[in-house]
PDB file of C-alpha atoms in Angstrom:
ATOM      1  CA  UNK A 118       0.030  -0.398   0.179  1.00 55.00           C
ATOM      2  CA  UNK A 119       2.707   2.210   0.657  1.00 77.00           C
ATOM      3  CA  UNK A 120       4.518   1.218  -2.356  1.00 76.00           C
ATOM      4  CA  UNK A 121       1.560   2.314  -4.416  1.00 81.00           C
ATOM      5  CA  UNK A 122       0.870   5.811  -2.828  1.00 85.00           C
ATOM      6  CA  UNK A 123       4.757   6.359  -2.958  1.00 82.00           C
ATOM      7  CA  UNK A 124       4.727   5.671  -7.157  1.00 82.00           C
ATOM      8  CA  UNK A 125       1.392   7.804  -7.101  1.00 86.00           C
ATOM      9  CA  UNK A 126       2.550  10.895  -5.254  1.00 87.00           C
ATOM     10  CA  UNK A 127       6.147  10.782  -7.624  1.00 87.00           C
ATOM     11  CA  UNK A 128       3.955  10.229 -10.375  1.00 87.00           C
ATOM     12  CA  UNK A 129       1.799  13.444  -9.804  1.00 91.00           C
ATOM     13  CA  UNK A 130       5.320  15.265  -8.913  1.00 91.00           C
ATOM     14  CA  UNK A 131       6.582  14.323 -11.834  1.00 91.00           C
ATOM     15  CA  UNK A 132       3.469  15.617 -13.761  1.00 92.00           C
ATOM     16  CA  UNK A 133       3.985  18.917 -12.547  1.00 92.00           C
ATOM     17  CA  UNK A 134       7.576  19.614 -12.410  1.00 93.00           C
ATOM     18  CA  UNK A 135       7.756  18.681 -16.619  1.00 93.00           C
ATOM     19  CA  UNK A 136       4.642  21.029 -16.751  1.00 92.00           C
ATOM     20  CA  UNK A 137       7.163  23.547 -14.866  1.00 92.00           C
ATOM     21  CA  UNK A 138       9.805  22.543 -16.770  1.00 93.00           C
ATOM     22  CA  UNK A 139       8.042  22.972 -20.615  1.00 93.00           C
ATOM     23  CA  UNK A 140       6.065  25.921 -19.303  1.00 92.00           C
ATOM     24  CA  UNK A 141       9.307  27.952 -18.190  1.00 92.00           C
ATOM     25  CA  UNK A 142      11.460  26.576 -21.881  1.00 93.00           C
ATOM     26  CA  UNK A 143       8.986  27.474 -24.102  1.00 91.00           C
ATOM     27  CA  UNK A 144      10.029  29.738 -26.366  1.00 90.00           C
ATOM     28  CA  UNK A 145       7.988  32.868 -26.570  1.00 88.00           C
ATOM     29  CA  UNK A 146       5.679  33.414 -30.032  1.00 90.00           C
ATOM     30  CA  UNK A 147       7.018  36.073 -31.354  1.00 91.00           C
ATOM     31  CA  UNK A 148       4.959  38.703 -33.409  1.00 92.00           C
ATOM     32  CA  UNK A 149       6.322  40.678 -36.795  1.00 93.00           C
ATOM     33  CA  UNK A 150       5.353  43.484 -38.148  1.00 91.00           C
ATOM     34  CA  UNK A 151       6.434  44.762 -41.139  1.00 90.00           C
ATOM     35  CA  UNK A 152       5.250  48.467 -42.302  1.00 87.00           C
ATOM     36  CA  UNK A 153       6.622  49.373 -46.164  1.00 87.00           C
ATOM     37  CA  UNK A 154       7.933  53.095 -45.859  1.00 84.00           C
ATOM     38  CA  UNK A 155       7.450  55.523 -49.382  1.00 77.00           C
ATOM     39  CA  UNK A 156      10.701  57.847 -50.052  1.00 74.00           C
ATOM     40  CA  UNK A 157       8.450  60.951 -49.847  1.00 73.00           C
ATOM     41  CA  UNK A 158       7.613  59.636 -46.004  1.00 75.00           C
ATOM     42  CA  UNK A 159      11.642  60.426 -45.299  1.00 75.00           C
ATOM     43  CA  UNK A 160      12.176  63.643 -47.195  1.00 74.00           C
ATOM     44  CA  UNK A 161      13.246  66.819 -45.482  1.00 75.00           C
ATOM     45  CA  UNK A 162      10.624  68.020 -43.358  1.00 71.00           C
ATOM     46  CA  UNK A 163      10.793  71.435 -44.310  1.00 62.00           C
ATOM     47  CA  UNK A 164      10.546  70.588 -48.195  1.00 52.00           C
ATOM     48  CA  UNK A 165       7.703  68.830 -47.159  1.00 46.00           C
ATOM     49  CA  UNK A 166       5.669  71.570 -45.472  1.00 46.00           C
ATOM     50  CA  UNK A 167       6.596  74.077 -48.706  1.00 45.00           C
ATOM     51  CA  UNK A 168       5.658  71.670 -50.730  1.00 45.00           C
ATOM     52  CA  UNK A 169       2.202  71.425 -49.107  1.00 43.00           C
TER      53      UNK A 169
ATOM     54  CA  UNK B1332     -25.411 125.950 -85.763  1.00 48.00           C
ATOM     55  CA  UNK B1333     -27.313 122.503 -85.517  1.00 52.00           C
ATOM     56  CA  UNK B1334     -24.898 120.946 -87.606  1.00 51.00           C
ATOM     57  CA  UNK B1335     -21.713 122.436 -85.093  1.00 51.00           C
ATOM     58  CA  UNK B1336     -23.835 120.312 -82.665  1.00 60.00           C
ATOM     59  CA  UNK B1337     -24.186 117.421 -84.304  1.00 57.00           C
ATOM     60  CA  UNK B1338     -20.208 117.281 -84.601  1.00 55.00           C
ATOM     61  CA  UNK B1339     -19.592 118.019 -80.832  1.00 55.00           C
ATOM     62  CA  UNK B1340     -21.866 115.642 -79.735  1.00 67.00           C
ATOM     63  CA  UNK B1341     -20.776 112.898 -82.231  1.00 58.00           C
ATOM     64  CA  UNK B1342     -17.348 114.199 -81.269  1.00 55.00           C
ATOM     65  CA  UNK B1343     -17.796 113.415 -77.297  1.00 59.00           C
ATOM     66  CA  UNK B1344     -19.599 110.403 -78.382  1.00 67.00           C
ATOM     67  CA  UNK B1345     -16.565 109.136 -80.593  1.00 56.00           C
ATOM     68  CA  UNK B1346     -13.992 110.282 -77.209  1.00 50.00           C
ATOM     69  CA  UNK B1347     -15.962 108.365 -75.242  1.00 60.00           C
ATOM     70  CA  UNK B1348     -16.415 104.923 -76.780  1.00 56.00           C
ATOM     71  CA  UNK B1349     -12.345 105.486 -77.754  1.00 45.00           C
ATOM     72  CA  UNK B1350     -11.763 106.407 -74.483  1.00 49.00           C
ATOM     73  CA  UNK B1351     -13.655 103.192 -72.755  1.00 51.00           C
ATOM     74  CA  UNK B1352     -12.002 101.218 -75.701  1.00 45.00           C
ATOM     75  CA  UNK B1353      -8.635 102.249 -74.664  1.00 44.00           C
ATOM     76  CA  UNK B1354      -8.564 101.273 -70.698  1.00 42.00           C
ATOM     77  CA  UNK B1355     -10.480  98.722 -71.833  1.00 43.00           C
ATOM     78  CA  UNK B1356      -7.595  96.765 -73.504  1.00 38.00           C
ATOM     79  CA  UNK B1357      -5.444  97.917 -71.175  1.00 38.00           C
ATOM     80  CA  UNK B1358      -6.860  96.111 -68.410  1.00 39.00           C
ATOM     81  CA  UNK B1359      -7.506  92.963 -70.857  1.00 39.00           C
ATOM     82  CA  UNK B1360      -3.940  92.957 -71.692  1.00 38.00           C
ATOM     83  CA  UNK B1361      -2.650  93.594 -68.475  1.00 37.00           C
ATOM     84  CA  UNK B1362      -2.930  89.463 -67.165  1.00 38.00           C
ATOM     85  CA  UNK B1363      -0.841  88.964 -70.331  1.00 38.00           C
ATOM     86  CA  UNK B1364       2.183  90.389 -70.157  1.00 36.00           C
ATOM     87  CA  UNK B1365       3.621  88.773 -67.259  1.00 36.00           C
ATOM     88  CA  UNK B1366       2.888  85.354 -69.512  1.00 36.00           C
ATOM     89  CA  UNK B1367       5.076  86.879 -71.966  1.00 36.00           C
ATOM     90  CA  UNK B1368       7.801  87.018 -70.244  1.00 36.00           C
ATOM     91  CA  UNK B1369       8.811  83.271 -68.253  1.00 39.00           C
ATOM     92  CA  UNK B1370      11.075  85.199 -65.042  1.00 38.00           C
ATOM     93  CA  UNK B1371       8.046  86.897 -62.521  1.00 37.00           C
ATOM     94  CA  UNK B1372       6.958  83.334 -62.339  1.00 37.00           C
ATOM     95  CA  UNK B1373       9.760  81.422 -61.535  1.00 37.00           C
ATOM     96  CA  UNK B1374      10.846  84.008 -59.042  1.00 38.00           C
ATOM     97  CA  UNK B1375       7.896  83.591 -56.845  1.00 40.00           C
ATOM     98  CA  UNK B1376       8.570  79.678 -56.453  1.00 39.00           C
ATOM     99  CA  UNK B1377      10.360  78.625 -53.657  1.00 40.00           C
ATOM    100  CA  UNK B1378      14.154  77.836 -54.075  1.00 39.00           C
ATOM    101  CA  UNK B1379      13.945  74.993 -51.835  1.00 40.00           C
ATOM    102  CA  UNK B1380      10.808  72.969 -53.360  1.00 38.00           C
ATOM    103  CA  UNK B1381      12.698  72.765 -57.034  1.00 39.00           C
ATOM    104  CA  UNK B1382      16.081  71.609 -58.077  1.00 39.00           C
ATOM    105  CA  UNK B1383      16.489  71.672 -61.838  1.00 39.00           C
ATOM    106  CA  UNK B1384      16.480  68.041 -63.205  1.00 40.00           C
ATOM    107  CA  UNK B1385      16.743  66.566 -66.906  1.00 40.00           C
ATOM    108  CA  UNK B1386      13.099  65.770 -68.121  1.00 43.00           C
ATOM    109  CA  UNK B1387      12.776  65.596 -71.916  1.00 43.00           C
ATOM    110  CA  UNK B1388      10.556  67.965 -73.868  1.00 45.00           C
ATOM    111  CA  UNK B1389       7.238  66.726 -74.026  1.00 47.00           C
ATOM    112  CA  UNK B1390       6.451  68.439 -76.738  1.00 45.00           C
ATOM    113  CA  UNK B1391       3.845  71.513 -77.215  1.00 45.00           C
ATOM    114  CA  UNK B1392       5.252  74.608 -76.814  1.00 46.00           C
ATOM    115  CA  UNK B1393       7.783  75.676 -74.574  1.00 47.00           C
ATOM    116  CA  UNK B1394      10.497  72.803 -72.320  1.00 47.00           C
ATOM    117  CA  UNK B1395       9.565  73.061 -69.040  1.00 48.00           C
ATOM    118  CA  UNK B1396      12.066  71.800 -67.012  1.00 50.00           C
ATOM    119  CA  UNK B1397       9.872  70.380 -63.480  1.00 52.00           C
ATOM    120  CA  UNK B1398      12.517  70.249 -60.438  1.00 57.00           C
ATOM    121  CA  UNK B1399      11.845  67.921 -57.266  1.00 62.00           C
ATOM    122  CA  UNK B1400      13.619  68.079 -53.690  1.00 65.00           C
ATOM    123  CA  UNK B1401      16.300  65.839 -52.223  1.00 70.00           C
ATOM    124  CA  UNK B1402      14.630  62.460 -51.364  1.00 71.00           C
ATOM    125  CA  UNK B1403      16.337  59.185 -50.335  1.00 75.00           C
ATOM    126  CA  UNK B1404      16.788  57.362 -53.050  1.00 73.00           C
ATOM    127  CA  UNK B1405      14.967  54.017 -52.202  1.00 78.00           C
ATOM    128  CA  UNK B1406      11.720  52.474 -50.542  1.00 80.00           C
ATOM    129  CA  UNK B1407      12.747  51.116 -47.176  1.00 86.00           C
ATOM    130  CA  UNK B1408      10.277  49.047 -44.528  1.00 88.00           C
ATOM    131  CA  UNK B1409      10.171  48.997 -40.807  1.00 91.00           C
ATOM    132  CA  UNK B1410      10.113  44.899 -38.864  1.00 92.00           C
ATOM    133  CA  UNK B1411       9.312  45.620 -35.675  1.00 93.00           C
ATOM    134  CA  UNK B1412       9.277  42.296 -33.765  1.00 93.00           C
ATOM    135  CA  UNK B1413       8.336  41.833 -30.395  1.00 93.00           C
ATOM    136  CA  UNK B1414       6.598  38.934 -27.918  1.00 94.00           C
ATOM    137  CA  UNK B1415       3.157  39.459 -27.343  1.00 94.00           C
ATOM    138  CA  UNK B1416       3.717  37.198 -24.170  1.00 93.00           C
ATOM    139  CA  UNK B1417       6.691  37.496 -22.020  1.00 93.00           C
ATOM    140  CA  UNK B1418       6.788  35.180 -18.757  1.00 93.00           C
ATOM    141  CA  UNK B1419       7.080  37.384 -15.300  1.00 91.00           C
ATOM    142  CA  UNK B1420      10.457  38.101 -14.367  1.00 89.00           C
ATOM    143  CA  UNK B1421      12.064  36.934 -17.943  1.00 91.00           C
ATOM    144  CA  UNK B1422      13.434  38.944 -20.210  1.00 92.00           C
ATOM    145  CA  UNK B1423      13.062  39.227 -23.706  1.00 93.00           C
ATOM    146  CA  UNK B1424      14.863  41.225 -27.300  1.00 94.00           C
ATOM    147  CA  UNK B1425      12.455  43.999 -29.109  1.00 94.00           C
ATOM    148  CA  UNK B1426      14.093  44.495 -32.742  1.00 94.00           C
ATOM    149  CA  UNK B1427      13.035  47.262 -34.618  1.00 93.00           C
ATOM    150  CA  UNK B1428      15.148  47.075 -38.349  1.00 92.00           C
ATOM    151  CA  UNK B1429      15.288  49.734 -40.949  1.00 90.00           C
ATOM    152  CA  UNK B1430      15.848  47.798 -44.268  1.00 87.00           C
ATOM    153  CA  UNK B1431      15.470  48.201 -48.157  1.00 83.00           C
ATOM    154  CA  UNK B1432      12.733  46.911 -49.572  1.00 75.00           C
ATOM    155  CA  UNK B1433      13.959  45.066 -52.258  1.00 68.00           C
ATOM    156  CA  UNK B1434      10.557  43.876 -53.678  1.00 55.00           C
ATOM    157  CA  UNK B1435       9.469  48.559 -54.115  1.00 48.00           C
ATOM    158  CA  UNK B1436       9.610  50.234 -56.995  1.00 44.00           C
ATOM    159  CA  UNK B1437      10.396  53.611 -56.899  1.00 46.00           C
ATOM    160  CA  UNK B1438       8.913  55.316 -60.089  1.00 46.00           C
ATOM    161  CA  UNK B1439      10.093  59.255 -60.619  1.00 42.00           C
ATOM    162  CA  UNK B1440       6.352  61.059 -61.409  1.00 46.00           C
ATOM    163  CA  UNK B1441       6.783  64.551 -62.660  1.00 44.00           C
ATOM    164  CA  UNK B1442       2.999  66.238 -63.646  1.00 47.00           C
ATOM    165  CA  UNK B1443       3.960  69.484 -65.550  1.00 45.00           C
ATOM    166  CA  UNK B1444       0.693  71.698 -66.306  1.00 47.00           C
ATOM    167  CA  UNK B1445      -1.442  69.093 -65.827  1.00 50.00           C
ATOM    168  CA  UNK B1446       0.061  66.296 -68.079  1.00 53.00           C
ATOM    169  CA  UNK B1447       1.226  63.271 -66.086  1.00 50.00           C
ATOM    170  CA  UNK B1448       4.762  62.556 -67.325  1.00 46.00           C
ATOM    171  CA  UNK B1449       6.294  58.983 -65.929  1.00 45.00           C
ATOM    172  CA  UNK B1450       9.287  57.419 -66.358  1.00 44.00           C
ATOM    173  CA  UNK B1451      13.040  56.354 -65.328  1.00 45.00           C
ATOM    174  CA  UNK B1452      14.406  60.272 -66.770  1.00 49.00           C
ATOM    175  CA  UNK B1453      13.363  62.342 -63.697  1.00 50.00           C
ATOM    176  CA  UNK B1454      16.360  62.824 -60.821  1.00 58.00           C
ATOM    177  CA  UNK B1455      15.537  62.990 -57.770  1.00 58.00           C
ATOM    178  CA  UNK B1456      18.642  64.358 -56.133  1.00 67.00           C
ATOM    179  CA  UNK B1457      20.339  62.132 -53.562  1.00 75.00           C
ATOM    180  CA  UNK B1458      19.565  63.332 -50.422  1.00 77.00           C
ATOM    181  CA  UNK B1459      22.248  61.006 -48.833  1.00 82.00           C
ATOM    182  CA  UNK B1460      25.097  63.403 -50.723  1.00 80.00           C
ATOM    183  CA  UNK B1461      24.000  66.562 -49.187  1.00 80.00           C
ATOM    184  CA  UNK B1462      22.838  65.070 -45.669  1.00 84.00           C
ATOM    185  CA  UNK B1463      24.027  62.476 -42.888  1.00 88.00           C
ATOM    186  CA  UNK B1464      21.042  61.151 -42.610  1.00 88.00           C
ATOM    187  CA  UNK B1465      21.311  59.580 -38.703  1.00 91.00           C
ATOM    188  CA  UNK B1466      18.244  56.922 -37.504  1.00 91.00           C
ATOM    189  CA  UNK B1467      17.251  57.279 -34.139  1.00 93.00           C
ATOM    190  CA  UNK B1468      14.661  54.812 -32.007  1.00 94.00           C
ATOM    191  CA  UNK B1469      13.172  55.095 -28.788  1.00 94.00           C
ATOM    192  CA  UNK B1470      10.907  52.387 -26.843  1.00 94.00           C
ATOM    193  CA  UNK B1471       8.534  53.589 -24.376  1.00 93.00           C
ATOM    194  CA  UNK B1472       6.734  51.440 -22.233  1.00 93.00           C
ATOM    195  CA  UNK B1473       5.306  52.049 -18.668  1.00 91.00           C
ATOM    196  CA  UNK B1474       6.174  49.328 -15.744  1.00 89.00           C
ATOM    197  CA  UNK B1475       9.258  47.566 -17.488  1.00 91.00           C
ATOM    198  CA  UNK B1476      13.001  47.401 -17.470  1.00 92.00           C
ATOM    199  CA  UNK B1477      13.871  48.458 -20.635  1.00 93.00           C
ATOM    200  CA  UNK B1478      17.439  48.746 -21.962  1.00 91.00           C
ATOM    201  CA  UNK B1479      18.898  51.403 -23.572  1.00 92.00           C
ATOM    202  CA  UNK B1480      16.118  53.331 -21.994  1.00 89.00           C
ATOM    203  CA  UNK B1481      17.041  56.589 -23.863  1.00 88.00           C
ATOM    204  CA  UNK B1482      17.236  57.389 -28.181  1.00 91.00           C
ATOM    205  CA  UNK B1483      19.383  55.221 -29.698  1.00 92.00           C
ATOM    206  CA  UNK B1484      20.866  56.187 -32.975  1.00 92.00           C
ATOM    207  CA  UNK B1485      22.787  54.773 -35.844  1.00 92.00           C
ATOM    208  CA  UNK B1486      24.083  56.304 -38.921  1.00 92.00           C
ATOM    209  CA  UNK B1487      21.373  55.685 -42.046  1.00 87.00           C
ATOM    210  CA  UNK B1488      23.293  54.674 -45.484  1.00 85.00           C
ATOM    211  CA  UNK B1489      22.320  54.048 -48.914  1.00 84.00           C
ATOM    212  CA  UNK B1490      21.473  50.673 -49.278  1.00 82.00           C
ATOM    213  CA  UNK B1491      22.260  49.250 -45.587  1.00 85.00           C
ATOM    214  CA  UNK B1492      19.844  48.333 -43.040  1.00 88.00           C
ATOM    215  CA  UNK B1493      19.827  49.554 -39.589  1.00 91.00           C
ATOM    216  CA  UNK B1494      18.347  47.147 -36.758  1.00 93.00           C
ATOM    217  CA  UNK B1495      17.839  48.554 -33.356  1.00 94.00           C
ATOM    218  CA  UNK B1496      17.388  46.214 -29.950  1.00 95.00           C
ATOM    219  CA  UNK B1497      16.090  46.547 -27.141  1.00 95.00           C
ATOM    220  CA  UNK B1498      15.680  44.173 -23.908  1.00 95.00           C
ATOM    221  CA  UNK B1499      13.318  44.272 -21.731  1.00 94.00           C
ATOM    222  CA  UNK B1500      12.266  42.791 -18.341  1.00 94.00           C
ATOM    223  CA  UNK B1501       8.577  43.072 -16.872  1.00 92.00           C
ATOM    224  CA  UNK B1502       8.669  43.297 -12.996  1.00 84.00           C
ATOM    225  CA  UNK B1503       5.266  41.903 -12.217  1.00 88.00           C
ATOM    226  CA  UNK B1504       2.479  40.268 -14.039  1.00 93.00           C
ATOM    227  CA  UNK B1505      -0.296  42.532 -16.318  1.00 93.00           C
ATOM    228  CA  UNK B1506      -0.188  43.751 -19.745  1.00 95.00           C
ATOM    229  CA  UNK B1507       2.193  46.587 -20.749  1.00 95.00           C
ATOM    230  CA  UNK B1508       1.301  49.595 -23.311  1.00 95.00           C
ATOM    231  CA  UNK B1509       3.934  51.161 -24.817  1.00 93.00           C
ATOM    232  CA  UNK B1510       5.362  52.917 -28.206  1.00 94.00           C
ATOM    233  CA  UNK B1511       8.100  52.360 -30.649  1.00 94.00           C
ATOM    234  CA  UNK B1512       9.447  55.514 -32.500  1.00 94.00           C
ATOM    235  CA  UNK B1513      11.400  55.400 -35.245  1.00 92.00           C
ATOM    236  CA  UNK B1514      12.895  59.475 -35.997  1.00 91.00           C
ATOM    237  CA  UNK B1515      15.410  60.278 -38.695  1.00 89.00           C
ATOM    238  CA  UNK B1516      17.493  63.185 -38.334  1.00 90.00           C
ATOM    239  CA  UNK B1517      18.993  64.951 -41.577  1.00 88.00           C
ATOM    240  CA  UNK B1518      22.154  67.139 -41.202  1.00 87.00           C
ATOM    241  CA  UNK B1519      23.328  69.272 -43.613  1.00 84.00           C
ATOM    242  CA  UNK B1520      27.205  68.733 -44.614  1.00 83.00           C
ATOM    243  CA  UNK B1521      27.367  71.865 -45.904  1.00 83.00           C
ATOM    244  CA  UNK B1522      26.000  73.937 -42.859  1.00 84.00           C
ATOM    245  CA  UNK B1523      24.971  71.808 -39.913  1.00 82.00           C
ATOM    246  CA  UNK B1524      21.704  72.478 -39.974  1.00 82.00           C
ATOM    247  CA  UNK B1525      19.207  69.943 -38.137  1.00 83.00           C
ATOM    248  CA  UNK B1526      16.478  68.370 -38.523  1.00 84.00           C
ATOM    249  CA  UNK B1527      14.077  65.382 -37.463  1.00 86.00           C
ATOM    250  CA  UNK B1528      11.245  64.021 -38.715  1.00 85.00           C
ATOM    251  CA  UNK B1529       9.118  61.091 -36.894  1.00 88.00           C
ATOM    252  CA  UNK B1530       8.960  58.550 -39.403  1.00 88.00           C
ATOM    253  CA  UNK B1531       6.842  55.998 -37.402  1.00 89.00           C
ATOM    254  CA  UNK B1532       5.215  55.271 -34.297  1.00 92.00           C
ATOM    255  CA  UNK B1533       4.129  51.603 -33.546  1.00 92.00           C
ATOM    256  CA  UNK B1534       2.230  51.163 -30.533  1.00 94.00           C
ATOM    257  CA  UNK B1535       3.122  47.915 -28.750  1.00 93.00           C
ATOM    258  CA  UNK B1536       1.406  45.370 -26.154  1.00 94.00           C
ATOM    259  CA  UNK B1537       2.964  43.006 -24.093  1.00 94.00           C
ATOM    260  CA  UNK B1538       1.431  40.920 -21.672  1.00 94.00           C
ATOM    261  CA  UNK B1539       3.598  38.913 -18.723  1.00 94.00           C
ATOM    262  CA  UNK B1540       2.416  35.984 -17.075  1.00 93.00           C
ATOM    263  CA  UNK B1541       3.450  33.499 -15.093  1.00 90.00           C
ATOM    264  CA  UNK B1542       1.761  30.283 -14.232  1.00 89.00           C
ATOM    265  CA  UNK B1543       0.304  28.641 -10.811  1.00 84.00           C
ATOM    266  CA  UNK B1544       1.891  31.992  -9.517  1.00 86.00           C
ATOM    267  CA  UNK B1545       5.430  31.154 -10.229  1.00 88.00           C
ATOM    268  CA  UNK B1546       7.452  33.348 -12.423  1.00 88.00           C
ATOM    269  CA  UNK B1547       9.903  32.091 -15.285  1.00 89.00           C
ATOM    270  CA  UNK B1548      12.696  31.581 -12.744  1.00 89.00           C
ATOM    271  CA  UNK B1549      10.895  29.587  -9.964  1.00 91.00           C
ATOM    272  CA  UNK B1550       9.039  27.392 -12.185  1.00 93.00           C
ATOM    273  CA  UNK B1551      12.394  26.052 -14.135  1.00 94.00           C
ATOM    274  CA  UNK B1552      13.828  25.833 -10.663  1.00 94.00           C
ATOM    275  CA  UNK B1553      11.053  23.671  -9.169  1.00 93.00           C
ATOM    276  CA  UNK B1554      10.357  22.236 -12.660  1.00 94.00           C
ATOM    277  CA  UNK B1555      13.816  20.379 -12.229  1.00 95.00           C
ATOM    278  CA  UNK B1556      13.975  19.515  -8.423  1.00 94.00           C
ATOM    279  CA  UNK B1557      10.503  17.967  -8.379  1.00 93.00           C
ATOM    280  CA  UNK B1558      11.521  15.981 -11.676  1.00 91.00           C
ATOM    281  CA  UNK B1559      14.273  15.112  -9.824  1.00 90.00           C
ATOM    282  CA  UNK B1560      12.120  13.972  -6.244  1.00 90.00           C
ATOM    283  CA  UNK B1561       9.497  12.420  -8.819  1.00 88.00           C
ATOM    284  CA  UNK B1562      11.968   9.905 -10.562  1.00 85.00           C
ATOM    285  CA  UNK B1563      13.524   9.060  -7.579  1.00 83.00           C
ATOM    286  CA  UNK B1564       9.809   8.364  -5.140  1.00 83.00           C
ATOM    287  CA  UNK B1565       8.113   7.506  -7.742  1.00 78.00           C
ATOM    288  CA  UNK B1566      10.913   5.130  -9.722  1.00 74.00           C
ATOM    289  CA  UNK B1567       8.913   1.509  -9.867  1.00 68.00           C
ATOM    290  CA  UNK B1568      11.515  -0.860  -8.958  1.00 65.00           C
ATOM    291  CA  UNK B1569      13.842   1.722  -6.470  1.00 69.00           C
ATOM    292  CA  UNK B1570      13.101  -0.555  -4.060  1.00 70.00           C
ATOM    293  CA  UNK B1571      14.248  -3.641  -5.906  1.00 71.00           C
ATOM    294  CA  UNK B1572      17.329  -1.600  -6.898  1.00 74.00           C
ATOM    295  CA  UNK B1573      18.421  -0.220  -3.927  1.00 76.00           C
ATOM    296  CA  UNK B1574      18.342  -4.471  -2.313  1.00 79.00           C
ATOM    297  CA  UNK B1575      19.851  -5.524  -5.628  1.00 80.00           C
ATOM    298  CA  UNK B1576      23.139  -3.162  -4.480  1.00 82.00           C
ATOM    299  CA  UNK B1577      22.836  -3.880  -0.979  1.00 84.00           C
ATOM    300  CA  UNK B1578      23.095  -7.176  -1.446  1.00 85.00           C
ATOM    301  CA  UNK B1579      25.771  -7.393  -3.925  1.00 83.00           C
ATOM    302  CA  UNK B1580      28.180  -5.248  -1.284  1.00 82.00           C
ATOM    303  CA  UNK B1581      27.602  -7.466   1.060  1.00 80.00           C
ATOM    304  CA  UNK B1582      28.567 -10.511  -0.454  1.00 77.00           C
ATOM    305  CA  UNK B1583      32.160  -9.102  -1.329  1.00 72.00           C
TER     306      UNK B1583
END
């Protein structure tokens, strides 16, 4: 009986620990955003003002 | 006497008609006078707005030479890479790249007198030749450790990409909102005059999470210790193995 309890506790502890390890070492998801920039958005500021 | 009066009235009518005709002709001719010479119109255009370029004559009347301000002669794109979710207590990287867009097709276009002229012959003055271009970036986010915290600068060269990296670490669990700013600073080589332009401001939302109330470091530590303990305690044949080794030592 004590052997069964010991095995049960060991399996539960192992399951929780492996869950913690998986969560702790899992790579984080990364979000990538891409925004195109036209050349006229990189002009000199005073030139843009004078044109408008 | 009647004849004299008739001629006098006729003379006055003709004089009035000629005066009105002359005045009308003078006013109607007034707008045409500047059009005959291009000098006054050219002086009204701001000098910073136009620089001469070599555009072919499209035909029909005088050849008009349009001019364009200096610009960066390449299409670029901003790539922002960040973790939308992060473990509390862990650090991560936010990356911002200003790279040359190879897929973008830059077609110079000029509009002359209502006619649209498109082609490869419009030469936009290269901004890199007249200015030092510096890319500056900043990551503002409240409640999170960000390194470097201030404005980061890198020189921007033609055809080359620049990247900015920030290391972030949330102090606790929660949702953190911030903004990634990108500026371009233009420093004129001849005069040293500087101007700055904000190119992009991207909002960023990062959520810091935990697992069963444990941060990343604690979870990994408990995981390692618990795995060892669970393996030792729950190993089905551990008792048999221990007995086997004890018996073997007793025989020796």
